[in-house]
Amino acid sequence: MSTEETERGPRRTNPESPPNYNFSSRSKLMSSTSSSQLVADKHVRYILMAEKKESLESVVMDHLRMNGAYWGLTTLDLLDKLGTVPEDEVLSWVMTCQHESGGFAGNTGHDPHILYTLSAVQILALFDKISILDVGKVSSYVAGLQNEDGSFSGDIWGEIDTRFSYIAICCLSILKCLDKINVEKAVAYIVSCKNLDGGFGCTPGAESHAGQIFCCVGALAITGSLHHVDKDLLGWWLCERQVKTGGLNGRPEKLPDVCYSWWVLSSLIMIDRVHWIDKAKLVKFILDCQDLDNGGISDRPDDAVDIFHTYFGVAGLSLLEYPGVKTIDPAYALPVDVINRILFTR
Ligand code: GRG
């Protein structure tokens, strides 16, 4: 690892202006670094099958179908295959999940939660259909979950977590309604969750975890507040997540998991320290987690595949600039062309 790098992190100062990450230090990674290639067509087929109502995966995921739809549809878009899904059917189902409060549920007839509300907004963004939303209603639901100390609850039951801070900020930024919350207090709460190791936890004093770090760094990036991050200290903690096989874990002494290719890598990119890990070894780890016969990606080699790991594997390869995969935005977790379309148009 080199600590001689100059400070070249994201330079956004205005929360309403588009992100400006410096990718200049990212080298092109060719697929020849692994014994296998990305079997994109098989992953597309796997996702389209997993969505079918009668599949086991669809039954198991019934209560969080909105998240599953976001993972699957974003993967299809990254592989340039969003056009293969029946858009009208998807959009009308998404809208059946909206509650009168303005929030979205994980499926029709379920209770609303901020987790599913972001996924619903992201799905509409993928299809360039934010316009079918009552933006005032959705943004009021999200803004109404902010607490006096700046934190966010997930729903009316009040659980507090920095995941919900990220979701609120990401969602309101996409809807161009960040002015509906107290951004200063939201940022102060996130900063209060920063630990001595440079990482962030789910609440003040909670252990640093790569998933929470993504949420906190992402929220700080979107609000132009990355100066609160000690980039060298956090970059060191994050690059220490890479284990011998090339995979990344979420905290010390834990097993590697493909999903951390997203949580860790996106954070490293946002703080401009992605060149501190071995990218070729990580590409190989992700490719080794593919089901080469039936498509889909698992947490670790030879485990069963699922839609969550398929998304985070492909999203990780996108961050690694793998050929044939569209570029994803590390803060918004949507393809860059989608984010540009939203942030550059009124
Ligand atoms: C739009 C990408 C996107 C996210 C929305 C929901 C959310 C915001 C972020 C979740 C961040 C998070 C906490 C991710 C971690 C998920 C995970 C694999 C947790 C497993 O934790 P443990 O403790 O596993 O079971 P380890 O790996 O620590 O053993």
XYZ file of C-alpha atoms and ligand atoms in Angstrom:
375
model
C 0.000 0.000 0.000
C 1.269 3.481 -0.771
C 0.457 6.382 1.508
C 2.147 8.892 -0.781
C -0.954 9.484 -2.858
C -2.153 13.029 -3.128
C -5.664 13.922 -1.982
C -7.889 13.442 -5.026
C -11.279 12.516 -3.565
C -14.706 13.571 -4.851
C -14.910 17.312 -5.173
C -18.602 17.951 -4.740
C -19.499 20.856 -2.554
C -23.092 21.425 -3.618
C -25.488 18.608 -2.675
C -27.573 19.332 -5.770
C -24.656 19.050 -8.211
C -23.731 15.688 -9.782
C -20.972 13.569 -8.224
C -17.444 13.980 -9.555
C -15.407 10.914 -8.603
C -11.833 10.705 -9.704
C -11.415 7.403 -11.503
C -8.014 8.292 -12.944
C -6.195 5.822 -10.716
C -8.433 2.910 -11.772
C -6.688 0.594 -14.166
C -8.584 -1.402 -16.808
C -8.953 -5.013 -15.720
C -9.137 -7.588 -18.417
C -11.009 -10.817 -17.964
C -7.864 -12.799 -18.765
C -6.847 -12.356 -15.102
C -9.299 -15.140 -14.188
C -9.741 -18.710 -15.373
C -13.408 -17.947 -16.143
C -15.247 -15.095 -17.865
C -18.437 -13.327 -16.864
C -21.278 -15.515 -18.169
C -23.553 -12.489 -18.640
C -26.219 -14.212 -20.765
C -26.642 -16.937 -18.156
C -27.014 -14.343 -15.381
C -29.686 -12.553 -17.418
C -31.592 -15.817 -17.848
C -31.192 -16.621 -14.125
C -32.620 -13.215 -13.111
C -35.577 -13.496 -15.475
C -36.322 -16.996 -14.070
C -35.927 -15.921 -10.405
C -38.589 -13.263 -10.977
C -41.155 -15.881 -12.035
C -43.816 -16.192 -9.333
C -43.505 -19.964 -8.999
C -39.707 -20.049 -8.479
C -38.442 -20.969 -4.989
C -36.444 -17.745 -4.790
C -39.528 -15.678 -5.546
C -41.517 -17.403 -2.762
C -38.717 -16.975 -0.200
C -38.349 -13.303 -1.110
C -42.058 -12.515 -1.156
C -41.883 -9.976 1.704
C -38.917 -8.071 0.234
C -39.780 -8.381 -3.429
C -39.187 -4.643 -3.974
C -35.524 -5.016 -2.958
C -35.231 -8.139 -5.125
C -36.713 -6.277 -8.071
C -34.177 -3.450 -7.629
C -31.275 -5.943 -7.441
C -32.455 -7.884 -10.491
C -33.424 -4.923 -12.666
C -30.243 -2.983 -11.903
C -28.180 -6.053 -12.813
C -30.078 -6.330 -16.099
C -29.438 -2.642 -16.811
C -25.718 -3.011 -16.013
C -25.659 -5.844 -18.560
C -27.638 -3.675 -21.002
C -30.660 -6.006 -20.914
C -33.299 -3.916 -19.120
C -35.294 -3.958 -22.348
C -36.039 -7.675 -21.875
C -38.509 -7.059 -19.009
C -42.162 -6.016 -19.434
C -41.817 -2.408 -18.218
C -45.545 -1.642 -17.829
C -46.099 -4.769 -15.748
C -43.187 -3.920 -13.449
C -44.237 -0.295 -13.011
C -47.871 -1.075 -12.251
C -46.790 -3.679 -9.664
C -44.415 -1.140 -8.033
C -47.260 1.358 -7.736
C -49.537 -1.259 -6.075
C -46.986 -1.342 -3.250
C -47.392 2.338 -2.396
C -49.144 3.069 0.893
C -51.359 6.107 1.477
C -48.560 7.558 3.668
C -46.449 7.875 0.502
C -44.004 5.099 1.475
C -43.598 1.805 -0.384
C -43.878 -1.745 0.952
C -41.822 -4.817 0.046
C -44.840 -6.236 -1.791
C -48.512 -5.564 -2.398
C -50.509 -5.452 0.845
C -47.478 -5.176 3.147
C -46.475 -2.254 5.407
C -44.323 0.599 4.075
C -40.665 0.961 5.082
C -37.910 3.324 4.002
C -35.889 0.285 2.749
C -38.481 -0.498 0.077
C -39.206 3.153 -0.669
C -35.659 3.690 -1.948
C -35.844 0.523 -4.041
C -39.144 1.677 -5.584
C -37.685 5.096 -6.418
C -34.550 3.461 -7.870
C -36.664 1.160 -10.064
C -38.644 4.131 -11.393
C -35.344 5.936 -12.016
C -34.023 2.964 -14.028
C -37.061 3.209 -16.323
C -36.935 7.032 -16.411
C -40.410 7.075 -14.855
C -39.977 9.218 -11.698
C -42.667 11.393 -13.293
C -45.421 8.869 -12.421
C -44.721 9.485 -8.723
C -46.392 11.998 -6.450
C -42.939 13.275 -5.474
C -44.339 15.531 -2.729
C -45.997 12.567 -1.036
C -43.029 10.212 -1.224
C -40.565 12.863 -0.069
C -42.838 13.861 2.848
C -42.957 10.207 3.955
C -39.144 9.986 3.914
C -38.584 13.407 5.509
C -41.140 12.552 8.211
C -38.850 9.750 9.417
C -36.103 12.180 10.507
C -35.667 12.445 14.285
C -34.707 15.466 16.371
C -31.038 14.363 16.601
C -30.777 14.133 12.801
C -31.027 10.318 12.637
C -33.685 8.450 10.626
C -36.122 5.734 11.635
C -36.946 2.985 9.142
C -40.710 3.204 9.628
C -43.326 4.081 12.232
C -41.880 1.497 14.651
C -38.815 3.673 15.141
C -35.696 1.503 14.618
C -32.742 3.829 14.012
C -29.777 2.894 11.809
C -27.311 4.721 9.550
C -28.716 2.560 6.724
C -31.857 4.659 7.005
C -29.853 7.935 6.981
C -28.269 6.866 3.684
C -31.562 5.749 2.222
C -33.325 9.001 3.126
C -30.521 11.124 1.681
C -30.143 9.029 -1.489
C -33.900 8.917 -2.067
C -34.464 12.640 -1.482
C -31.472 13.507 -3.657
C -32.905 11.449 -6.551
C -36.254 13.190 -5.995
C -34.462 16.575 -5.708
C -36.060 17.199 -2.329
C -33.064 17.245 0.040
C -34.290 20.619 1.272
C -37.151 18.815 3.041
C -34.795 17.520 5.755
C -32.245 19.074 8.064
C -29.127 17.984 6.132
C -26.761 19.543 8.674
C -28.241 17.478 11.507
C -28.354 14.351 9.324
C -24.631 14.752 8.611
C -23.845 15.460 12.286
C -25.633 12.225 13.294
C -23.642 10.198 10.738
C -20.398 11.766 11.963
C -21.383 10.793 15.537
C -21.312 7.146 14.332
C -17.644 7.413 13.274
C -15.214 5.196 15.192
C -11.548 5.506 16.176
C -10.626 3.065 13.369
C -12.013 5.520 10.799
C -15.067 3.344 10.074
C -18.752 3.799 10.878
C -21.374 1.710 12.660
C -25.166 1.572 12.667
C -25.537 3.863 15.732
C -23.062 5.867 17.865
C -20.523 3.503 19.463
C -21.481 0.502 17.299
C -18.731 -1.581 15.656
C -17.447 -0.536 12.225
C -18.906 -2.682 9.460
C -18.328 -2.356 5.703
C -22.077 -2.196 4.965
C -22.585 0.699 7.375
C -19.429 2.362 6.054
C -20.913 2.356 2.550
C -24.086 3.957 3.950
C -22.245 6.673 5.878
C -19.670 7.446 3.185
C -22.402 7.389 0.503
C -24.576 9.819 2.469
C -21.586 12.087 3.105
C -20.643 11.951 -0.612
C -24.155 12.867 -1.751
C -24.350 15.781 0.687
C -20.848 17.044 -0.197
C -19.553 16.254 3.309
C -16.682 13.837 2.673
C -14.291 16.147 4.510
C -15.604 14.444 7.693
C -13.882 11.195 6.628
C -10.259 10.421 7.513
C -9.569 8.945 4.089
C -6.178 7.384 4.845
C -7.362 5.788 8.093
C -10.614 4.491 6.591
C -8.853 3.480 3.360
C -6.419 1.383 5.422
C -9.267 -0.343 7.339
C -11.137 -1.019 4.091
C -8.188 -2.419 2.143
C -7.418 -4.712 5.098
C -10.737 -6.405 4.241
C -9.094 -8.262 1.328
C -8.220 -11.874 2.230
C -5.839 -14.359 0.575
C -8.396 -15.599 -1.970
C -8.854 -12.022 -3.214
C -12.372 -11.696 -1.755
C -13.354 -9.036 0.754
C -14.906 -9.453 4.196
C -17.105 -6.965 6.060
C -15.037 -6.718 9.251
C -11.921 -8.333 10.790
C -11.774 -12.141 11.175
C -14.887 -12.732 9.035
C -15.276 -14.774 5.855
C -15.118 -13.068 2.474
C -18.429 -12.528 0.687
C -19.112 -11.281 -2.839
C -21.460 -8.586 -1.530
C -18.538 -6.798 0.133
C -17.098 -6.304 -3.348
C -19.788 -3.610 -3.445
C -19.816 -2.238 0.109
C -16.010 -2.020 0.399
C -15.111 -1.103 -3.175
C -17.727 1.640 -3.553
C -16.489 3.188 -0.287
C -12.856 2.996 -1.434
C -13.786 4.693 -4.707
C -15.687 7.474 -2.942
C -12.623 8.232 -0.812
C -10.256 7.678 -3.755
C -8.312 4.764 -2.236
C -9.448 1.922 -4.531
C -5.873 1.436 -5.810
C -4.970 0.098 -2.345
C -6.497 -3.316 -3.076
C -5.554 -6.022 -5.566
C -8.285 -5.550 -8.150
C -7.302 -8.497 -10.376
C -7.568 -10.919 -7.428
C -10.980 -9.540 -6.524
C -12.206 -9.957 -10.125
C -11.081 -13.579 -9.986
C -12.876 -14.145 -6.657
C -16.158 -12.757 -8.037
C -15.901 -14.773 -11.263
C -15.165 -17.926 -9.231
C -18.516 -17.445 -7.434
C -20.523 -17.791 -10.659
C -22.721 -20.781 -11.441
C -21.274 -21.351 -14.901
C -24.097 -23.716 -15.913
C -27.267 -22.030 -14.705
C -26.164 -18.448 -14.060
C -26.262 -16.443 -10.836
C -23.502 -15.546 -8.368
C -23.073 -16.833 -4.784
C -21.431 -15.388 -1.648
C -18.401 -17.701 -1.942
C -17.218 -20.253 -4.519
C -19.429 -23.378 -4.715
C -22.266 -21.970 -2.568
C -25.835 -21.610 -3.843
C -26.500 -18.524 -5.965
C -29.099 -15.857 -5.182
C -30.246 -12.570 -6.669
C -28.633 -10.403 -3.915
C -25.141 -11.768 -4.573
C -25.718 -11.775 -8.336
C -26.401 -8.034 -8.174
C -23.504 -7.197 -5.873
C -21.124 -9.392 -7.885
C -22.006 -7.680 -11.162
C -22.037 -4.247 -9.466
C -18.588 -5.022 -8.038
C -17.333 -5.956 -11.514
C -18.767 -2.670 -12.773
C -16.757 -0.762 -10.150
C -13.734 -2.780 -11.311
C -14.400 -1.646 -14.898
C -14.942 -5.199 -16.140
C -15.467 -5.181 -19.931
C -19.097 -5.265 -21.100
C -20.586 -4.070 -17.797
C -22.014 -0.531 -17.621
C -20.503 1.880 -15.097
C -22.334 2.159 -11.770
C -22.315 5.205 -9.506
C -20.670 4.251 -6.164
C -22.872 6.563 -4.060
C -26.302 6.137 -5.670
C -25.947 2.434 -6.622
C -27.510 3.076 -10.021
C -25.905 3.095 -13.473
C -24.069 6.370 -14.109
C -26.188 7.135 -17.206
C -29.334 6.924 -15.035
C -27.861 9.256 -12.413
C -26.665 11.727 -15.044
C -30.145 11.765 -16.606
C -31.678 12.572 -13.214
C -29.160 15.081 -11.910
C -28.603 16.960 -15.161
C -32.275 17.491 -15.991
C -34.750 19.666 -14.141
C -28.942 0.927 -2.522
C -26.981 -0.621 -2.383
C -28.088 0.063 -1.697
C -28.265 -0.112 -0.352
C -29.346 0.486 0.449
C -29.917 -1.444 2.944
C -28.741 -0.590 2.654
C -28.932 0.691 1.902
C -27.509 -0.924 3.045
C -27.184 -2.155 3.802
C -25.760 -2.073 4.293
C -25.364 -3.301 5.060
C -25.524 -3.265 6.531
C -24.830 -4.355 4.392
C -24.332 -5.582 5.008
C -25.167 -6.753 4.598
C -24.639 -8.042 5.177
C -24.090 -9.035 4.286
C -24.676 -8.241 6.481
C -24.179 -9.490 7.092
O -23.674 -9.168 8.342
P -23.173 -10.367 9.241
O -22.725 -9.831 10.544
O -22.054 -10.919 8.327
O -24.217 -11.429 9.281
P -20.488 -10.864 8.423
O -20.059 -10.777 6.979
O -20.067 -9.642 9.212
O -20.122 -12.152 9.037
